[in-house]
Backbone as a ProteinNet text record, in pm:
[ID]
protein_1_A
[PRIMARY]
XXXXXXXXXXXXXXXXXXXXXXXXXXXXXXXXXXXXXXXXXXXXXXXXXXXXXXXXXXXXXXXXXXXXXXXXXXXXXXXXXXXXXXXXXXXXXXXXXXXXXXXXXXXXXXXXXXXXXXXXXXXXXXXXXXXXXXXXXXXXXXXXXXXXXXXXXXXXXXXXXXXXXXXXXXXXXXXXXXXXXXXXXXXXXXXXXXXXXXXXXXXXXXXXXXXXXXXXXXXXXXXXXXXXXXXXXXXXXXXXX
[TERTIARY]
1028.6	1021.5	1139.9	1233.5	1304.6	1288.4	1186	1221.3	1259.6	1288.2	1359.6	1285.7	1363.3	1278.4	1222.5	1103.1	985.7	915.7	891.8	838.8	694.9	595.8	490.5	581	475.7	484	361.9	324.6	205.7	211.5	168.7	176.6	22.6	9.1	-89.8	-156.4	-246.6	-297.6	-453	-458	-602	-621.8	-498.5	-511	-598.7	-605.6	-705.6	-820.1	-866.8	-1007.6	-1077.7	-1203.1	-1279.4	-1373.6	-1336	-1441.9	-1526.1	-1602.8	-1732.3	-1812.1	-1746	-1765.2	-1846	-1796	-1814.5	-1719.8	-1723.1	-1675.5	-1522.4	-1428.2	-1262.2	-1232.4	-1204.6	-1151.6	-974.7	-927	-789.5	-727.7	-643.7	-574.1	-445.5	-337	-168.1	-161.6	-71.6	47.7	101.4	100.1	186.6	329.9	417.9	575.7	592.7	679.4	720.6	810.2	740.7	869	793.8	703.7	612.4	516.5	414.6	262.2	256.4	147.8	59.9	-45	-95.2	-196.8	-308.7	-407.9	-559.6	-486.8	-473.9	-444.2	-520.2	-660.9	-736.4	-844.4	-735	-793.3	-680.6	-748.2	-618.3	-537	-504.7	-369.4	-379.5	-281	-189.6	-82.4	-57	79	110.2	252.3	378	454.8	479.9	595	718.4	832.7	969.5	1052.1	1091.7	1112.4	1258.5	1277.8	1417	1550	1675.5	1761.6	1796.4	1796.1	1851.6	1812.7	1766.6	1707	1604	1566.7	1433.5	1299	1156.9	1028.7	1021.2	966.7	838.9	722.1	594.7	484.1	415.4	294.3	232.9	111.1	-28	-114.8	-203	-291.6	-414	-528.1	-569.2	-714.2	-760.4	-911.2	-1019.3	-1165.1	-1264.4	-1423.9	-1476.1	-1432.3	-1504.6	-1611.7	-1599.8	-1739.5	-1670.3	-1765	-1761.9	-1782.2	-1839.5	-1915.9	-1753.6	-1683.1	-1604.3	-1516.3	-1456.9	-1439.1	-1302.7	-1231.7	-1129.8	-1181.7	-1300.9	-1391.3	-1377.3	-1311.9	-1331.7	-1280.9	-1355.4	-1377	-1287.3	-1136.5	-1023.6	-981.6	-873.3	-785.5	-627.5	-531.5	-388.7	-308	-176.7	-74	-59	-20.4	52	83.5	249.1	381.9	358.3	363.6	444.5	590.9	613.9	757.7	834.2	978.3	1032.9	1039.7	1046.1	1019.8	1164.2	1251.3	1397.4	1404.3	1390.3	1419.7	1520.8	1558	1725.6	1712.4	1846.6	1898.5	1903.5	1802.5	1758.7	1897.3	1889.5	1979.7	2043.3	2116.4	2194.7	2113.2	2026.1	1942.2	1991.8	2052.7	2062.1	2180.2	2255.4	2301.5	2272.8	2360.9	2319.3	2417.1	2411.4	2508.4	2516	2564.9	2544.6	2615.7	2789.6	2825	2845.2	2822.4	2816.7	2985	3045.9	3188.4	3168	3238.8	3298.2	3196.3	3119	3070	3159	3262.3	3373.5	3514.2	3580.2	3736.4	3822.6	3921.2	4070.5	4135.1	4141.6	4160.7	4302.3	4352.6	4451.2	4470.2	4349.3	4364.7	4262.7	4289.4	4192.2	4081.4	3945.5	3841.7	3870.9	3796.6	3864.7	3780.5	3617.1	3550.2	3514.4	3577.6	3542.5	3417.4	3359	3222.3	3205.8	3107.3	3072	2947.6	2965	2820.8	2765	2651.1	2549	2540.5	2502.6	2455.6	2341.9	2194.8	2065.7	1992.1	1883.9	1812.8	1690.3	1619.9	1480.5	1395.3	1381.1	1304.8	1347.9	1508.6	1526.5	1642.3	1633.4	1699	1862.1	1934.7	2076.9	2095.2	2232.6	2266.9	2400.1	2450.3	2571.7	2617.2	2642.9	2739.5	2855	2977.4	3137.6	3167.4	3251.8	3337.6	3254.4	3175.3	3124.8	3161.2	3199.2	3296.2	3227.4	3257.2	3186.5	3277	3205.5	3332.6	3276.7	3353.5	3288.7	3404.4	3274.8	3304.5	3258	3309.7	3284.1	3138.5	3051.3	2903	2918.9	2927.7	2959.8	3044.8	3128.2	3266.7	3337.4	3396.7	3547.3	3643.9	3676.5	3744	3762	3899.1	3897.3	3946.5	3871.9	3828.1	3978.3	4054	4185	4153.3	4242.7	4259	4234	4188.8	4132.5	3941.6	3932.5	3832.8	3768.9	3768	3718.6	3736.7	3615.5	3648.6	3542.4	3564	3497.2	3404.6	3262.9	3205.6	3298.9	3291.2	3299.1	3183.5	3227.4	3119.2	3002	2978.6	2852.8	2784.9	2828.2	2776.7	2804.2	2924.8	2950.6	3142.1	3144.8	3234	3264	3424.6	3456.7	3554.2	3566.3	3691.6	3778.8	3902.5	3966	4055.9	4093.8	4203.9	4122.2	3998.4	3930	3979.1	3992	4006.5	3999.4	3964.2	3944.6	4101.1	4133.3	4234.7	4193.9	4182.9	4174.1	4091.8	4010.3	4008.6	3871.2	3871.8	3747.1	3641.4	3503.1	3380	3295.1	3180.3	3085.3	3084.3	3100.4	3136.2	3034.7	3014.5	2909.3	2960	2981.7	3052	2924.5	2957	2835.6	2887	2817.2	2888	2795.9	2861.1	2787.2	2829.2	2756.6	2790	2757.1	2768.4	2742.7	2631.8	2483.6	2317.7	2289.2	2308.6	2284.6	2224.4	2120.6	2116.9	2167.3	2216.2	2354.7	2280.3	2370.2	2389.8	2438.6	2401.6	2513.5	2505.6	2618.7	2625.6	2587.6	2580.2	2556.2	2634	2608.9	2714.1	2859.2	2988	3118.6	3145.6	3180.1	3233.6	3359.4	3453.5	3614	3652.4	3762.4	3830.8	3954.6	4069.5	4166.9	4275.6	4343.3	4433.6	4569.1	4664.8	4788.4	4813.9	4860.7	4938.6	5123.4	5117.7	5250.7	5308.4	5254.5	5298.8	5279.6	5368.3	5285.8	5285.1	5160.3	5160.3	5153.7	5172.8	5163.8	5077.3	4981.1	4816.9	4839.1	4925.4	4955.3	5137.3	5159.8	5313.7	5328.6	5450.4	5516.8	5518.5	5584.2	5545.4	5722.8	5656.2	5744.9	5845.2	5850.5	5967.8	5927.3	6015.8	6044.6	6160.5	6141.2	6239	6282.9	6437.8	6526	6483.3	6538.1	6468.3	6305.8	6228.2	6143.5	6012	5900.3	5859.3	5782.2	5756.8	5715	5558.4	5536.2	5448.8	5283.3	5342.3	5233.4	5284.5	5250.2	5314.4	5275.9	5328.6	5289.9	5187	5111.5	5041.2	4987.2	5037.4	5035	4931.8	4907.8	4807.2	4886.4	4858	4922.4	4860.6	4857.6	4775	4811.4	4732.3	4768.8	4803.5	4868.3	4944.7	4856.2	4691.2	4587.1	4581.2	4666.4	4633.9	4503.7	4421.7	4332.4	4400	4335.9	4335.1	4330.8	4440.9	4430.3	4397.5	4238.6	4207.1	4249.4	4383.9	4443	4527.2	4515.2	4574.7	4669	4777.2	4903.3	4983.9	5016.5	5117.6	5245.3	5344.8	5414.9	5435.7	5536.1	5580.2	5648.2	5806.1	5909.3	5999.3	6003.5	6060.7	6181.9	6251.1	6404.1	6425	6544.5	6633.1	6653.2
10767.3	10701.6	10745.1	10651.8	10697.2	10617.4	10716.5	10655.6	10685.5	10626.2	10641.2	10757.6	10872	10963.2	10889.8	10915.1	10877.1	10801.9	10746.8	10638.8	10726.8	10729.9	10760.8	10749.7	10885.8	10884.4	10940.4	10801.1	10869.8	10916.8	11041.2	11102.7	11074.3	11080.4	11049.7	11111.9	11177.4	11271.4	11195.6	11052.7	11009.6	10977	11004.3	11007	11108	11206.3	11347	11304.7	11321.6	11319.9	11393.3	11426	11566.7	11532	11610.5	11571.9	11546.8	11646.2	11683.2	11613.4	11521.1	11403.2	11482.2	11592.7	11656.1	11577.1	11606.3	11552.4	11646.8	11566.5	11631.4	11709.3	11780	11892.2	11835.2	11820.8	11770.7	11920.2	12004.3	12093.4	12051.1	11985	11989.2	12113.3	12174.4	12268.5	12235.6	12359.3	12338.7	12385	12293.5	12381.9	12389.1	12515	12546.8	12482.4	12445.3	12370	12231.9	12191	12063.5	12048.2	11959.1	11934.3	11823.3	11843.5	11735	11721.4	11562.9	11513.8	11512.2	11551.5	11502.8	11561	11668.3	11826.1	11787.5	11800.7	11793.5	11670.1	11567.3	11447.1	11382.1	11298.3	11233.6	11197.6	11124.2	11064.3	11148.4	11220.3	11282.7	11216.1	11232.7	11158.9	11261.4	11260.9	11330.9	11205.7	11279.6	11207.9	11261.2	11232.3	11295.2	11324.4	11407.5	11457	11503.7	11537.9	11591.4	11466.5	11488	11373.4	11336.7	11492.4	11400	11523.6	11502.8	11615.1	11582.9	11643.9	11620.7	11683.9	11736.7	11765	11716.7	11840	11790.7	11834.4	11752.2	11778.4	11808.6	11926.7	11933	11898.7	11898.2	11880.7	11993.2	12026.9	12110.6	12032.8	11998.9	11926.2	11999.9	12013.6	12098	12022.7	12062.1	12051	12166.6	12277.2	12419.8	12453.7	12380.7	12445.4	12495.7	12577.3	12604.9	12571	12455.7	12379	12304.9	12328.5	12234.7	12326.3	12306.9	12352.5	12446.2	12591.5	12601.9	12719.9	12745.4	12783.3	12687.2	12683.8	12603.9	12461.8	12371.8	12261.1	12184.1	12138.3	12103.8	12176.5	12227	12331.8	12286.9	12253.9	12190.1	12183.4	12197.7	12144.7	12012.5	11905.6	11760.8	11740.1	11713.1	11717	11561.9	11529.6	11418.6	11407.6	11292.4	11237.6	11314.7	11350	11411.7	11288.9	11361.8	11225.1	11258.9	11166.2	11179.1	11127.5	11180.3	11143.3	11112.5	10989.9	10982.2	10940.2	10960.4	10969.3	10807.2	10806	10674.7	10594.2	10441.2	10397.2	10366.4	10371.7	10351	10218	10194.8	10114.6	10062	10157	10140.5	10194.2	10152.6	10233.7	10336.1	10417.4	10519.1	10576.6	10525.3	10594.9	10740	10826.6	10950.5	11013.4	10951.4	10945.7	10816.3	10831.1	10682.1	10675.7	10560.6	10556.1	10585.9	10596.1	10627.2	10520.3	10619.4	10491.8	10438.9	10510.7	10411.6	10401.8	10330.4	10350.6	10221.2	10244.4	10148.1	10045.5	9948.1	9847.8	9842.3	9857	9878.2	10043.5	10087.4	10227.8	10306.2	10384.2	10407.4	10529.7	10433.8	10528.6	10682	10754.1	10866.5	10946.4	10919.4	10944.9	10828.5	10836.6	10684.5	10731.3	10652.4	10660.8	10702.2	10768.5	10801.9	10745.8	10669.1	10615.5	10662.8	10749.8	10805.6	10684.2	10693.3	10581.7	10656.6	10595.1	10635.5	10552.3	10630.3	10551.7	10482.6	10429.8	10334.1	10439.6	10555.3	10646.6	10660.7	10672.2	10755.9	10862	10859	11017.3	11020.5	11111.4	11112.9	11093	10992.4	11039.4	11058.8	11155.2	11197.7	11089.3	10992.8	10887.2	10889.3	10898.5	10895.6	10724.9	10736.1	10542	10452.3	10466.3	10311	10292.1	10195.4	10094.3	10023.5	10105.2	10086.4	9969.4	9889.4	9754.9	9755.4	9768.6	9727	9595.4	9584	9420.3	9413.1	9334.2	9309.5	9201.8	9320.4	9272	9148.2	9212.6	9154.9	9152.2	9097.3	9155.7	9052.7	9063	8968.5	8956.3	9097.1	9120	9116.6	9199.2	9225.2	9300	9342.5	9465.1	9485.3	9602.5	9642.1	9786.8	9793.8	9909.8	9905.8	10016.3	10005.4	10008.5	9869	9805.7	9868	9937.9	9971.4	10098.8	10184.5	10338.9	10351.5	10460.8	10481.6	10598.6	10644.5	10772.2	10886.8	11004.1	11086.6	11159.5	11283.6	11319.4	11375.8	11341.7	11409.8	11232.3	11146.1	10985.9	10939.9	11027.5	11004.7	10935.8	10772.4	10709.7	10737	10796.6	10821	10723.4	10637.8	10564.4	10648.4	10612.6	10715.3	10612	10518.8	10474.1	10302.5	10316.5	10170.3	10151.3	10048.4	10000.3	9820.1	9843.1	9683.6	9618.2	9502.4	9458.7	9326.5	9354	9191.5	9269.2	9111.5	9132.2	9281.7	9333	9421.5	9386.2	9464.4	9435.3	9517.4	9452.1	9562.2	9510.9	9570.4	9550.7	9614.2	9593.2	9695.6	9657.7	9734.2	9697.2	9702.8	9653.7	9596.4	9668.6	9745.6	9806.5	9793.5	9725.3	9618.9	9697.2	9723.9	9719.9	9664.4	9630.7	9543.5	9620	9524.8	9534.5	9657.8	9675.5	9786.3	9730.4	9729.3	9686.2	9774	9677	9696.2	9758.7	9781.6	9896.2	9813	9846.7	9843	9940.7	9964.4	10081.5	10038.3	10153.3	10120.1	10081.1	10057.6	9970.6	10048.4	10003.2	10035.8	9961.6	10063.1	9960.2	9995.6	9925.6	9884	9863.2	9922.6	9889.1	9878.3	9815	9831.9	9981.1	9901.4	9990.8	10020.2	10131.3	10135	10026.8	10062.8	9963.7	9905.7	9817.9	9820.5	9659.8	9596.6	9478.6	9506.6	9413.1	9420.4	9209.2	9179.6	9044	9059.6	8941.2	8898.2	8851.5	8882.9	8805.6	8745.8	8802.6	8711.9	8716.4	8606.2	8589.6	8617	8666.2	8697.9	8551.2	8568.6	8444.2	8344.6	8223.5	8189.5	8150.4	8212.4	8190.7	8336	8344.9	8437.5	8443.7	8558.5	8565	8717.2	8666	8784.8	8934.1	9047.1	9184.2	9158.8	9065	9073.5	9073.1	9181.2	9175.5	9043.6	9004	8881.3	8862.7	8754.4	8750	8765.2	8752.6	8770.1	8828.7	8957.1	9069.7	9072.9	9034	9074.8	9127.2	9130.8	9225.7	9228.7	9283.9	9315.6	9388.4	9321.1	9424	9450	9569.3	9651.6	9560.5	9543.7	9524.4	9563.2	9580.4	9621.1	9527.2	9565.1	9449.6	9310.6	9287.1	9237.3	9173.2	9200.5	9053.4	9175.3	9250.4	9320.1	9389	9382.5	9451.7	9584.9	9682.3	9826.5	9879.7	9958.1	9978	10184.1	10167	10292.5	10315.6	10423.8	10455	10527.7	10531.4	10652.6	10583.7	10461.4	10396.5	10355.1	10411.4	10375.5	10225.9	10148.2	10015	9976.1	9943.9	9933	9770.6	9731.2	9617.3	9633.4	9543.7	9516.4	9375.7	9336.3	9201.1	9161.9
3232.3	3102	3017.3	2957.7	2898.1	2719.8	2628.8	2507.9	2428.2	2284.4	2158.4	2130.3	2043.1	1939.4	1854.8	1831	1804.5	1806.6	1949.7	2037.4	2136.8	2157.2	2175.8	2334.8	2398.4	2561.7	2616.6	2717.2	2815.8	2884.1	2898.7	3039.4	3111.7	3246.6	3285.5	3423.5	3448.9	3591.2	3636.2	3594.9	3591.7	3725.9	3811.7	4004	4030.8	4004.2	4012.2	4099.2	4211.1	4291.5	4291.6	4300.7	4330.2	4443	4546.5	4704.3	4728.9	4622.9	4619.2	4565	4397.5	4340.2	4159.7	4167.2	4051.6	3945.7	3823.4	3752.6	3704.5	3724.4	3680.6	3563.5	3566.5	3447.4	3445.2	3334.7	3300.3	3216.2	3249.3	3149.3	3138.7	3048.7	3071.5	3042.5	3096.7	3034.4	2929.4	2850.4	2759.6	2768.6	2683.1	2657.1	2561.9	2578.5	2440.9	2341.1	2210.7	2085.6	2161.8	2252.2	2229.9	2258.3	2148.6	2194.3	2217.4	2302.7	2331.3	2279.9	2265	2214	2322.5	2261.6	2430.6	2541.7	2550.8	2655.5	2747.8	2709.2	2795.5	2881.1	2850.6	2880.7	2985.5	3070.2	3164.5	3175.1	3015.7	2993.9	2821.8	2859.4	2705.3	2644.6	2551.3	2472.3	2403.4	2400.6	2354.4	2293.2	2144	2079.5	2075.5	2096.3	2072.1	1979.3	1890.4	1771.1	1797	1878.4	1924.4	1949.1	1913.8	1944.1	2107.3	2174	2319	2392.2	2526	2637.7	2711	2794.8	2879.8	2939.3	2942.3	2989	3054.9	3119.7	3235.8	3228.9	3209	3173.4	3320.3	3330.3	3401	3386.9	3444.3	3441.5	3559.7	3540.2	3632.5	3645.2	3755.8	3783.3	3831.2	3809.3	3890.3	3835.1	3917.4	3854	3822.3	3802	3806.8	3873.4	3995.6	4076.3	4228.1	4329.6	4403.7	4547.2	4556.9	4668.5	4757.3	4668.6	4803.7	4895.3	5016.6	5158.3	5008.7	5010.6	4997.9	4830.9	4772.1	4725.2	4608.6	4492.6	4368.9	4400.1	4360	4410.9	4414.4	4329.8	4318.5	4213.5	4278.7	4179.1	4202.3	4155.5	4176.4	4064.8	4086.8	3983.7	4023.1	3934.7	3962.1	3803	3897.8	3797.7	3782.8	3596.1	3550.6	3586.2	3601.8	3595.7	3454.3	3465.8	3389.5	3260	3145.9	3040.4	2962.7	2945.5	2912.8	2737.3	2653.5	2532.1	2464.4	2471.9	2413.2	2285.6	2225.8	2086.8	1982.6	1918.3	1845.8	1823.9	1799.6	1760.4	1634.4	1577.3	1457.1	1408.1	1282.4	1245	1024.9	1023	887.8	810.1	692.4	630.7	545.8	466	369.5	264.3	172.5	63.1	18.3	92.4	87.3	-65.5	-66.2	-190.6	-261.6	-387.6	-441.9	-481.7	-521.8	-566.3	-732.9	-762	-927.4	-954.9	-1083.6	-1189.8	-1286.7	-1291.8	-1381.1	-1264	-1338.1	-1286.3	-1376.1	-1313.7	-1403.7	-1292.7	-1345.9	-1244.7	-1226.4	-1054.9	-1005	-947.2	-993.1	-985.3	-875.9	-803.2	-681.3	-804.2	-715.8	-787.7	-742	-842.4	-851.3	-749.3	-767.9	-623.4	-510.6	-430.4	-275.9	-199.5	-230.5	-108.1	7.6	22.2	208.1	224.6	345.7	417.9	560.4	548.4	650.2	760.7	874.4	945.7	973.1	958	1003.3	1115.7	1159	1236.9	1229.6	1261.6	1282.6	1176.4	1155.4	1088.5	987.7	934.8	835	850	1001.5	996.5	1022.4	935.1	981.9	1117.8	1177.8	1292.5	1302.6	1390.1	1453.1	1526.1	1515.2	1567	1514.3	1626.8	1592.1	1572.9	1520.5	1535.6	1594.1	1501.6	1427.6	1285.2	1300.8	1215.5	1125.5	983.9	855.1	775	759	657.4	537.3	379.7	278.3	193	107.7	44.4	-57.7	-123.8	-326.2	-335.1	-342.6	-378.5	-530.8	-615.9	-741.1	-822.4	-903	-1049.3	-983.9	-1162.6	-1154.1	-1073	-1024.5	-938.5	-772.1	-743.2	-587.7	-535.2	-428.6	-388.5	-346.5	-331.9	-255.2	-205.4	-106.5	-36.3	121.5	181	334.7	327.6	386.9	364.4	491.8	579.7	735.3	732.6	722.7	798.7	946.7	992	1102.2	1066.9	1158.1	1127.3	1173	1150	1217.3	1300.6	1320.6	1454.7	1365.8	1243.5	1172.9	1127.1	1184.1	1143.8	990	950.3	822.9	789.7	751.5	720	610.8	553.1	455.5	384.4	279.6	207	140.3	157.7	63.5	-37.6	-60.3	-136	-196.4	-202.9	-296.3	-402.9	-490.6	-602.1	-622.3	-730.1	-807.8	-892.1	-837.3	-865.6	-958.6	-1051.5	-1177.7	-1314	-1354.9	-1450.2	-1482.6	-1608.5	-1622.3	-1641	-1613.3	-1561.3	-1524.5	-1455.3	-1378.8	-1253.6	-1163.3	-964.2	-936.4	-804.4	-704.3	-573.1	-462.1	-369.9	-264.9	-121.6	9.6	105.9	193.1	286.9	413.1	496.2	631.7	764.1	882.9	1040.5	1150.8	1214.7	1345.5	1352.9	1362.9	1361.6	1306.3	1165.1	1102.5	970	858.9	780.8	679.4	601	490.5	417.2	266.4	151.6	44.2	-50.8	-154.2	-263.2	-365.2	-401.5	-587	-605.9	-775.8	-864.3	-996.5	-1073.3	-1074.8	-1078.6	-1108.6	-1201.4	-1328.1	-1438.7	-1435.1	-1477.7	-1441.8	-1590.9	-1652	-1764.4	-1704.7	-1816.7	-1769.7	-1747.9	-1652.7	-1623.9	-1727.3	-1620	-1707.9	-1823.6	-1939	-2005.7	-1949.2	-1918	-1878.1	-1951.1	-2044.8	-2123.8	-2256.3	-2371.2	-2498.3	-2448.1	-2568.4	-2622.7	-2744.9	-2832.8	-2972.7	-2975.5	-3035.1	-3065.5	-3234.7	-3308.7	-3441.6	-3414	-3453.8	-3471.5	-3620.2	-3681.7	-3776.6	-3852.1	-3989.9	-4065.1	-4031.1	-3997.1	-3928.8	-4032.5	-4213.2	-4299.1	-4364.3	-4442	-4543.1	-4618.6	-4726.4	-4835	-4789.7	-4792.3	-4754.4	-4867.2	-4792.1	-4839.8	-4870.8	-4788.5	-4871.1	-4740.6	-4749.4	-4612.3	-4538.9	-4418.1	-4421.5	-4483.2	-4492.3	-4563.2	-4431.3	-4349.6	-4245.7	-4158.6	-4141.1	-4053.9	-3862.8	-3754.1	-3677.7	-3617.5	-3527.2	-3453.4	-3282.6	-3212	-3091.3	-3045	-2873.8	-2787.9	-2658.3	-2606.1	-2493.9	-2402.4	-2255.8	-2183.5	-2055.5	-1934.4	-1790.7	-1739.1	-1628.8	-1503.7	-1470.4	-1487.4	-1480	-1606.5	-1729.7	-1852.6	-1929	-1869.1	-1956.4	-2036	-2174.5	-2309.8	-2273.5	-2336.6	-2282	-2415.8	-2458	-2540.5	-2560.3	-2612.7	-2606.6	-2726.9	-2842.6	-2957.1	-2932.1	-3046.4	-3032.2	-2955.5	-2887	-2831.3	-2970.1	-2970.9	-3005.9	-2997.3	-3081	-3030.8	-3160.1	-3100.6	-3205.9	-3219	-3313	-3314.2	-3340.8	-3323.7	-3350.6	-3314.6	-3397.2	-3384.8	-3273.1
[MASK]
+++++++++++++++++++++++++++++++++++++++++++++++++++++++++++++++++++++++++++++++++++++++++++++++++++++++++++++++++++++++++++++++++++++++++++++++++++++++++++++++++++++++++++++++++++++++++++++++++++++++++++++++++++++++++++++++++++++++++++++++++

C-alpha cells in the first residue's frame, strides 16, 4: 500500500485459522513513534503522520488454549505487507509574507512576498522548483518586475523586485500554480512615486501692467513619471523668463 500522509491504512491478519476451531486472539505489534487503531482486532488501521518512509506491521494469532497438536493452540507471527508512506502533494498556496501595505508607484515594494506551498491538510511542504506566478488581482495599475519565482528546498517562493507601474490606488496581487489553489494577498495601497515633472494647474494672468505683479499668480503641481500628483512639501521651484 502506498498512501498519502494522512490517508487511513488497513492492515489486515483476518487469514488467521485455529485447528481446533477455538475462537482467534488478534495482538499487532506495536512500533515505536506509531499506533494503531483496533490492536486487537483483525484488521487495524494506521494513519500516516510522517512525510516519507516505511512499517512493517506485525500481527500474533493464537486462541489461548491448549488442545491443539504443538501445546497452545495457534501461536504465530504473520507479517503485513510493508506500508510505504509517501510525501502528500502540493494542494494549496500560502502567504507566508504579505507584500508592503504601502509603496510608490514605479518603486519596488519595500517588503516582496513569500509563498508557502501546502498540502491537502494544511501542512508546510518542502518542495524545491515549483513555479510560483503572480498577477494583478485588482488596481489601476501594472504589475512590473519578475513575475515567476521558484520554491526553494524549504517549499518557500521568494519575489524580490515587484512593483506597480501607473496610476495610484489600492492593488492586491494573485499568486497561482499548476493544480494548486491560488492566494491572494492583502490590500497594497500605492501613492505616487518620485517627483520628476512640474505642471501648471493655474496659468499666470494672461496680461498685466508692467512692475506690477500679475494679477493672477501661477500655481503648479510636482508629479511622478505616472502623471500622479506627488503630495510632497519643501520642493523648491523657480521661475524665470
Amino acid at each position: 500500500s502506498n498512501p498519502n500522509q494522512g490517508q487511513a491504512v488497513v492492515c489486515t491478519a483476518s487469514g488467521g485459522n485455529d485447528i481446533d476451531g477455538g475462537n482467534v486472539i488478534y495482538n499487532w505489534e506495536e512500533r515505536a513513534g506509531f499506533t494503531l487503531s483496533g490492536q486487537n482486532t483483525a484488521t487495524a488501521t494506521y494513519t500516516p503522520t510522517q512525510i516519507a518512509g516505511s512499517v512493517n506491521f506485525r500481527a500474533r494469532i493464537r486462541d489461548g488454549q491448549t488442545s491443539a497438536p504443538g501445546g497452545e493452540g495457534l501461536s504465530e507471527w504473520t507479517s503485513a505487507s510493508a506500508i510505504v508512506y509517501q510525501e502528500a502533494q502540493p494542494a494549496s498556496l500560502f502567504i507566508s509574507t504579505q507584500p508592503s501595505a504601502t509603496a510608490q508607484a514605479g518603486v519596488n515594494f519595500p517588503q516582496q512576498p513569500a509563498i508557502q506551498i501546502r498540502d491537502v491538510y494544511g501542512a508546510p511542504l518542502s518542495r524545491e522548483n515549483i513555479e510560483i506566478v503572480v498577477s494583478k488581482a485588482s488596481g489601476p495599475s501594472s504589475l512590473a518586475g519578475n513575475l515567476t519565482a521558484f520554491t526553494n528546498s524549504s517549499g518557500v517562493a521568494v519575489f524580490n523586485n515587484l512593483r506597480f507601474d501607473g496610476s495610484a490606488g489600492i492593488h492586491t496581487l494573485a499568486f497561482a500554480s499548476s493544480g494548486m489553489t491560488s492566494v491572494n494577498s492583502s490590500a497594497i495601497t500605492v501613492s505616487a512615486g518620485p517627483a520628476t515633472s512640474l505642471i501648471i494647474t493655474t496659468q499666470p494672468s494672461s496680461s498685466a501692467t508692467l512692475a506690477s505683479p500679475f494679477s493672477q499668480q501661477p500655481i503648479l503641481q510636482i508629479r511622478d513619471i505616472f502623471g500622479n500628483n506627488v503630495l510632497q512639501a519643501g520642493i523648491i521651484v523657480t521661475a524665470s523668463k
